[in-house]
Coordinates of C-alpha atoms (C1' of nucleotides) in Angstrom, one line a residue:
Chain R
X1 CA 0.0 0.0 0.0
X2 CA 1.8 2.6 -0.9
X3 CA 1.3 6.0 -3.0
X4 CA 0.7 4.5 -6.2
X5 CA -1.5 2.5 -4.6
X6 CA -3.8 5.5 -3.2
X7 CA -3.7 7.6 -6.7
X8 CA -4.8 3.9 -8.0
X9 CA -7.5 4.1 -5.4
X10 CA -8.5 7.3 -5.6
X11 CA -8.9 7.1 -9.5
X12 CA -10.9 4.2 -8.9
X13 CA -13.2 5.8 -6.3
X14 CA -13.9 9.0 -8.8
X15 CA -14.6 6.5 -11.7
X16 CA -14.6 2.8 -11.4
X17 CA -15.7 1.8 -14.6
X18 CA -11.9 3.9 -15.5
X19 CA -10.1 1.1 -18.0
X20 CA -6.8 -0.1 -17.1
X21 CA -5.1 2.1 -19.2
X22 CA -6.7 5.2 -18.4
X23 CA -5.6 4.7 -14.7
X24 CA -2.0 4.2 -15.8
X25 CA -2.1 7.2 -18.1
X26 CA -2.6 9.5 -14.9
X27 CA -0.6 7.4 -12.1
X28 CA 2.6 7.0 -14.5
X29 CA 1.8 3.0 -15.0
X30 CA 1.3 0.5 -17.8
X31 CA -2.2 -1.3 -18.1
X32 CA -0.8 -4.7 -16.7
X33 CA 0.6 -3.1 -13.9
X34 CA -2.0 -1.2 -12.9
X35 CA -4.5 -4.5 -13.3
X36 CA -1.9 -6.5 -10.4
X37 CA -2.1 -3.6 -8.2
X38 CA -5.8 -3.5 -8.5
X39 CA -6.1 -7.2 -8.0
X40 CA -3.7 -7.3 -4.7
X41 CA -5.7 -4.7 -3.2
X42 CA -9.0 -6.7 -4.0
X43 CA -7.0 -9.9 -2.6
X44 CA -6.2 -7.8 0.7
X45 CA -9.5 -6.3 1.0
X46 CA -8.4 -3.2 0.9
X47 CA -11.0 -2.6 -2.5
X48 CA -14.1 -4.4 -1.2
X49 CA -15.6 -4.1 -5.1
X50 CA -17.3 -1.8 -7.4
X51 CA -20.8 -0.3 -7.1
X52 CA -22.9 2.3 -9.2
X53 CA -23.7 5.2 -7.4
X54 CA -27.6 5.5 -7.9
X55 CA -29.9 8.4 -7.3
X56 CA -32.3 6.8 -4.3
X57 CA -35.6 9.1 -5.5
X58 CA -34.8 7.3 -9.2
X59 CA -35.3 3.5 -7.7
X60 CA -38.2 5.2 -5.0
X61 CA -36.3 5.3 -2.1
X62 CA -37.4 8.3 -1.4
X63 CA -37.2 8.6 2.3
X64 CA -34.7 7.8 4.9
X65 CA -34.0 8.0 8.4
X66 CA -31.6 7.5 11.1
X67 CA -32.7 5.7 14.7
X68 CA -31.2 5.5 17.6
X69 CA -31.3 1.8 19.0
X70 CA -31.6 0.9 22.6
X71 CA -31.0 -2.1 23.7
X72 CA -32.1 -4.7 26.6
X73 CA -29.0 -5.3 28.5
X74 CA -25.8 -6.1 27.3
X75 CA -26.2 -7.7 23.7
X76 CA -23.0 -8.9 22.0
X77 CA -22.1 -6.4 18.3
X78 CA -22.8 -9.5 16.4
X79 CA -25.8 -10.4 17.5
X80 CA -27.4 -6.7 17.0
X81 CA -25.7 -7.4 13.4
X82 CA -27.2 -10.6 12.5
X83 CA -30.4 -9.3 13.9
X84 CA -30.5 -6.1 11.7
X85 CA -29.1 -7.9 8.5
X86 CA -32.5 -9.4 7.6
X87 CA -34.2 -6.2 7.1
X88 CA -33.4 -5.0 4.2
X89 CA -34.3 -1.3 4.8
X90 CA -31.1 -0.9 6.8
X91 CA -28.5 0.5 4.9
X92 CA -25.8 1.4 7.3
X93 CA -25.7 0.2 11.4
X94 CA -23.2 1.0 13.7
X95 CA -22.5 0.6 17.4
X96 CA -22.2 3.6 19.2
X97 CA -20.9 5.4 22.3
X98 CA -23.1 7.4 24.2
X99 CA -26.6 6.5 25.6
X100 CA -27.7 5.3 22.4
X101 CA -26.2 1.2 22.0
X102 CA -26.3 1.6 18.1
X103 CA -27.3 4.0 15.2
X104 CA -29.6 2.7 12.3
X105 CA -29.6 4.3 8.9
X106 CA -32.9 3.4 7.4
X107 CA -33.9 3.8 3.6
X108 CA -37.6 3.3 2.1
X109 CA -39.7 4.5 -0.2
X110 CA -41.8 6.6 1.6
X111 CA -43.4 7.7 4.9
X112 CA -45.8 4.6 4.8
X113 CA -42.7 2.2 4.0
X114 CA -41.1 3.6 6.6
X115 CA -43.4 3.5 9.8
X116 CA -43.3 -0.5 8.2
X117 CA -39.8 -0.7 8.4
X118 CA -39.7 0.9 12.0
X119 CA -42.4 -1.6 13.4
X120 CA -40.6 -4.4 12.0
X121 CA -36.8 -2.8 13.7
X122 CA -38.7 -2.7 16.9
X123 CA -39.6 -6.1 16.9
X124 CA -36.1 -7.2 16.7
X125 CA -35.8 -9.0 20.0
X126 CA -33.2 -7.7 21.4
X127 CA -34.4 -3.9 20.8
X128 CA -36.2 -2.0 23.8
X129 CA -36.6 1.5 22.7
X130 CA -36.2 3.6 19.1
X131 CA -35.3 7.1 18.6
X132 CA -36.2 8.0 15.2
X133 CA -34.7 11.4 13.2
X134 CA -36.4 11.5 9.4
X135 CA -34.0 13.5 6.8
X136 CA -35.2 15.9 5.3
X137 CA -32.9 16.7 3.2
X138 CA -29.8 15.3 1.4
X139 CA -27.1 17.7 1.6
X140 CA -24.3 16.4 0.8
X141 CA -22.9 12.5 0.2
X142 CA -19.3 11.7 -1.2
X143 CA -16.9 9.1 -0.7
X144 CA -14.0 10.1 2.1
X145 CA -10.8 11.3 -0.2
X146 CA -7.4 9.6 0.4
Chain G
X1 CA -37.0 3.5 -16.2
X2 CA -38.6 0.1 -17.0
X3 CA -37.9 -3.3 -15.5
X4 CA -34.5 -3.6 -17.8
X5 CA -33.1 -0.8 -16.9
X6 CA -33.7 -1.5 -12.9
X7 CA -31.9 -4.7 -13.4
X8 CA -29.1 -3.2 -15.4
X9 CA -28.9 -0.3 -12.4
X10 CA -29.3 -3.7 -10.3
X11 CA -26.4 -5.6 -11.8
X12 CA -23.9 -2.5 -11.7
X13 CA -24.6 -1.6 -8.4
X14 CA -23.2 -5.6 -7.4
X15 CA -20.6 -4.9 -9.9
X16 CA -20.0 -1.6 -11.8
X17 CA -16.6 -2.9 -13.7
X18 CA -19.0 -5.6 -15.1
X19 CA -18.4 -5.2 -19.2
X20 CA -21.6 -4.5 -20.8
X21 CA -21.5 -8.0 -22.4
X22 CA -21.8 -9.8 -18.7
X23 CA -24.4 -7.4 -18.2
X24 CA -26.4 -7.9 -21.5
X25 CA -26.2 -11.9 -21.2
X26 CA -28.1 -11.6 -17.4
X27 CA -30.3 -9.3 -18.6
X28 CA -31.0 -10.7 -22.2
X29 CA -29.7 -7.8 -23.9
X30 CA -27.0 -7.3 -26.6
X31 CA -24.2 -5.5 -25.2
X32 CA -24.7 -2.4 -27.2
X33 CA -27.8 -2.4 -26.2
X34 CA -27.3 -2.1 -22.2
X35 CA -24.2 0.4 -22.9
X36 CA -27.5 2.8 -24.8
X37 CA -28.8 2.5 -21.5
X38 CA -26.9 3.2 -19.2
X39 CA -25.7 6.1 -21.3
X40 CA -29.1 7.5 -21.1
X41 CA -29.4 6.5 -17.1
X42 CA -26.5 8.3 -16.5
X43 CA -27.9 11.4 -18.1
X44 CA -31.0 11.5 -16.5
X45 CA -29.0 11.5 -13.1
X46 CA -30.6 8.3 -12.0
X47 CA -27.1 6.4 -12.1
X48 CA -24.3 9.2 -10.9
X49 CA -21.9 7.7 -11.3
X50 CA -19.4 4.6 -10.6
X51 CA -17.3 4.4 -7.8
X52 CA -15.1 1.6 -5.6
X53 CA -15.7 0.4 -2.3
X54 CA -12.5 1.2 0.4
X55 CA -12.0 -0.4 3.5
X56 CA -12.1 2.6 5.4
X57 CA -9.5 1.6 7.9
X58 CA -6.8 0.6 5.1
X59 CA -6.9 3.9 4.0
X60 CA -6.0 5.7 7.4
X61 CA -9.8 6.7 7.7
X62 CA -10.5 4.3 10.9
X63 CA -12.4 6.4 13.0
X64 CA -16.0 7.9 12.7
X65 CA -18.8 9.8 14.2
X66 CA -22.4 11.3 13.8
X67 CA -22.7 14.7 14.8
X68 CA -26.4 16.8 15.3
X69 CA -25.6 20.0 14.1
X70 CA -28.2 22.8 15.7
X71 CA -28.0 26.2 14.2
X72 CA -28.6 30.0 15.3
X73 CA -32.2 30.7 14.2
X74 CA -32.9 29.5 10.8
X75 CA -30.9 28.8 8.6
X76 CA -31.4 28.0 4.8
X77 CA -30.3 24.6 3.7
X78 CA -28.2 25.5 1.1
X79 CA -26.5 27.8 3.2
X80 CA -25.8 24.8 5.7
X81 CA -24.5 22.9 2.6
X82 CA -22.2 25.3 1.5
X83 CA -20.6 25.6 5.0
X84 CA -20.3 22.0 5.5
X85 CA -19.1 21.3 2.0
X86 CA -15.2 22.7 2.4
X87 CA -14.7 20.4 5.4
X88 CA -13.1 17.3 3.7
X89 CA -14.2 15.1 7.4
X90 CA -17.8 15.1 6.0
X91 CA -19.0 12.4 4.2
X92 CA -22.6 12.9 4.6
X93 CA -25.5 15.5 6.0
X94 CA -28.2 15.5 6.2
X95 CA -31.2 18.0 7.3
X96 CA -33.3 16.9 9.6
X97 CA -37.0 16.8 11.5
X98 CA -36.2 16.7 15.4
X99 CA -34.9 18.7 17.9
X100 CA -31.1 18.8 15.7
X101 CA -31.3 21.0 12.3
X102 CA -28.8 18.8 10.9
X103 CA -26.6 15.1 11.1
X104 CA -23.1 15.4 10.2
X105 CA -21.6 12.1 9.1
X106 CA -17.5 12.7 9.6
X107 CA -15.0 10.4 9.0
X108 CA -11.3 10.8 10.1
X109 CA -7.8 8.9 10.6
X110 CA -7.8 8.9 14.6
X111 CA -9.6 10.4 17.7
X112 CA -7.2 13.7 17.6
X113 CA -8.1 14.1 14.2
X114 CA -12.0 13.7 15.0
X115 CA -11.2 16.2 17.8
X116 CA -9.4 18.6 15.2
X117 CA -12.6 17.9 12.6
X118 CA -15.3 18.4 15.3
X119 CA -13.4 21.8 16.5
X120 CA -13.8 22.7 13.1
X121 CA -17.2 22.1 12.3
X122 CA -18.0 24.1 15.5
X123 CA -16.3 27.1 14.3
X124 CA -18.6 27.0 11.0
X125 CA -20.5 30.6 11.7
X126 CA -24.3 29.5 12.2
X127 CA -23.6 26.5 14.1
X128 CA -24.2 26.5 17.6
X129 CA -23.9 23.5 19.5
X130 CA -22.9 19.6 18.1
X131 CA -23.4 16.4 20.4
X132 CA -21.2 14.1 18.8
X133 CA -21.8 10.1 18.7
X134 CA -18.4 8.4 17.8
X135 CA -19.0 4.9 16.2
X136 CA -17.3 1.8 17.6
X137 CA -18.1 -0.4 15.2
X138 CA -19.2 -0.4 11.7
X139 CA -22.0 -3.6 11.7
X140 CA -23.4 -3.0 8.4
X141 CA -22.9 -0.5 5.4
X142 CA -24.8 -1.8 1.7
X143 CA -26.5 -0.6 -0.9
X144 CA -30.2 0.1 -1.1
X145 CA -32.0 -3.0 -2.7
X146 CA -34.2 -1.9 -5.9
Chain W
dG1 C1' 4.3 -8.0 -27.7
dG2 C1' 0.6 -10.8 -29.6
dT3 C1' -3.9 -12.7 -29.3
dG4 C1' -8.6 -12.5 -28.1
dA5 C1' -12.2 -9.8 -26.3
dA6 C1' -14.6 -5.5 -25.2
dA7 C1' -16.2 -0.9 -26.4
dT8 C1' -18.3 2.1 -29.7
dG9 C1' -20.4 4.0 -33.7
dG10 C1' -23.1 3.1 -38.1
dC11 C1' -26.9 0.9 -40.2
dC12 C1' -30.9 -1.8 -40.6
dT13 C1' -35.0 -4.1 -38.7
dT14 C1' -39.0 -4.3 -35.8
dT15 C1' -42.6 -2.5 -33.1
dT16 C1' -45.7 0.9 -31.5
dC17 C1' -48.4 5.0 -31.5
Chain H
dG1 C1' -45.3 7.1 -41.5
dA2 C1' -42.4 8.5 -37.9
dA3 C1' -40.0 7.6 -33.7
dA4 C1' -37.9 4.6 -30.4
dA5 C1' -35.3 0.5 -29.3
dG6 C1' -32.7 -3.7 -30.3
dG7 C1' -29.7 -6.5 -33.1
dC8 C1' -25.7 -7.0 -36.1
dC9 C1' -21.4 -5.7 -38.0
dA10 C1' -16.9 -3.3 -38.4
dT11 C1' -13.3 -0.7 -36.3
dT12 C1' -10.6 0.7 -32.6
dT13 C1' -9.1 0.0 -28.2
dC14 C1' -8.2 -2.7 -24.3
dA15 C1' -7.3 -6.8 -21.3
dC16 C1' -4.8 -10.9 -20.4
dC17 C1' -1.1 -14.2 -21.1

DNA sequence: GGTGAAATGGCCTTTTC
DNA sequence: GAAAAGGCCATTTCACC
């Protein structure tokens, strides 16, 4: 992981579908090269993959929101994990410090969808109390830069 | 937007360095034909674009937190956006309903540089008072399922 | 560096309003 | 009949060994 490997990154994070050879062209590499850095960093982990970058509203997933889970007790990360996974409204979960035990980043296609995908998070098990906050707004999303 | 396109958008979002062939074959499409498109998707703003998934922590990006923003009085969103935009920490904001005016998603290499990004944020003009959350641990992070 | 495949533009056909 | 969308083909570029 050095240098290279970041402007590789970064060129890849701005433009994914980039060819080979375009990458190369502004890193200072030939198109084979580039293509066994790429792979090495896929084989570390370091690139998790490639995704498209789609407009939520577009695909009517129009409203999102983020909740504040509570928890009964003390419940082990991966078992609020693997109790969230199913749902397929969550789009981001993280344990947190703080009162809250984790925060819930919930997508759906409107209000209706989500008051559904609410009831259905508070009847995780494990769950004792929800604090919901709806956006709004999207100001502003963008990957983190190197 | 019909069904084809919406598993085109689908099949790029799992890969977006799939060639157009790949995508045409799953899709029963000739590969010219899916490349016409998701040229047009991609002007009509419903795909933005194609970008690679990082392991934040390879990167030197390991630590994370959700701040609520509240503001002096009222102030407009774009205003918010534009004074949120130049600080590189923020990956994501959001307006919000709820006591907060705003959530500030910011991502940074360590807990001093949190500190240094949250110190920052609070100097932003029309912000007056954060309560940060700091993530422990990331459980979840995917795309929205069409 | 050579081979095979992918991207891209032109052209024709088909379907629909 | 005109417009929109897909298939096919040819050329250039790229990926992979």
């Amino acid at each position: 992981m050095d240098t290279l490997d970041q402007r590789i990154v970064s060129q890849l994070v701005t433009d994914a579908r980039a060819s080979y050879a375009e990458i190369g062209a502004v890193v200072g590499l030939s198109a084979p090269a580039v293509k066994r850095r790429v792979d090495k960093l896929l084989d570390l982990g370091i690139l998790r993959g490639f995704t498209a970058v789609v407009d939520p509203e577009a695909l009517g997933w129009g409203t999102e929101a983020f909740v504040e889970v509570h928890c009964h007790g003390n419940v082990p990360t991966h078992r609020i994990r693997s109790g969230l996974e199913p749902l397929p409204e969550v789009v981001a979960a993280y344990t947190v410090s703080g009162p809250a035990d984790a925060i819930v980043h919930l997508r759906a296609a409107d209000i209706h969808h989500l008051e559904t995908a609410l009831e259905r998070l508070r009847a995780v098990e494990f769950i004792s109390r929800t604090v919901s906050t709806v956006v709004l707004s999207r100001l502003l999303e963008r990957p983190p830069q190197p």
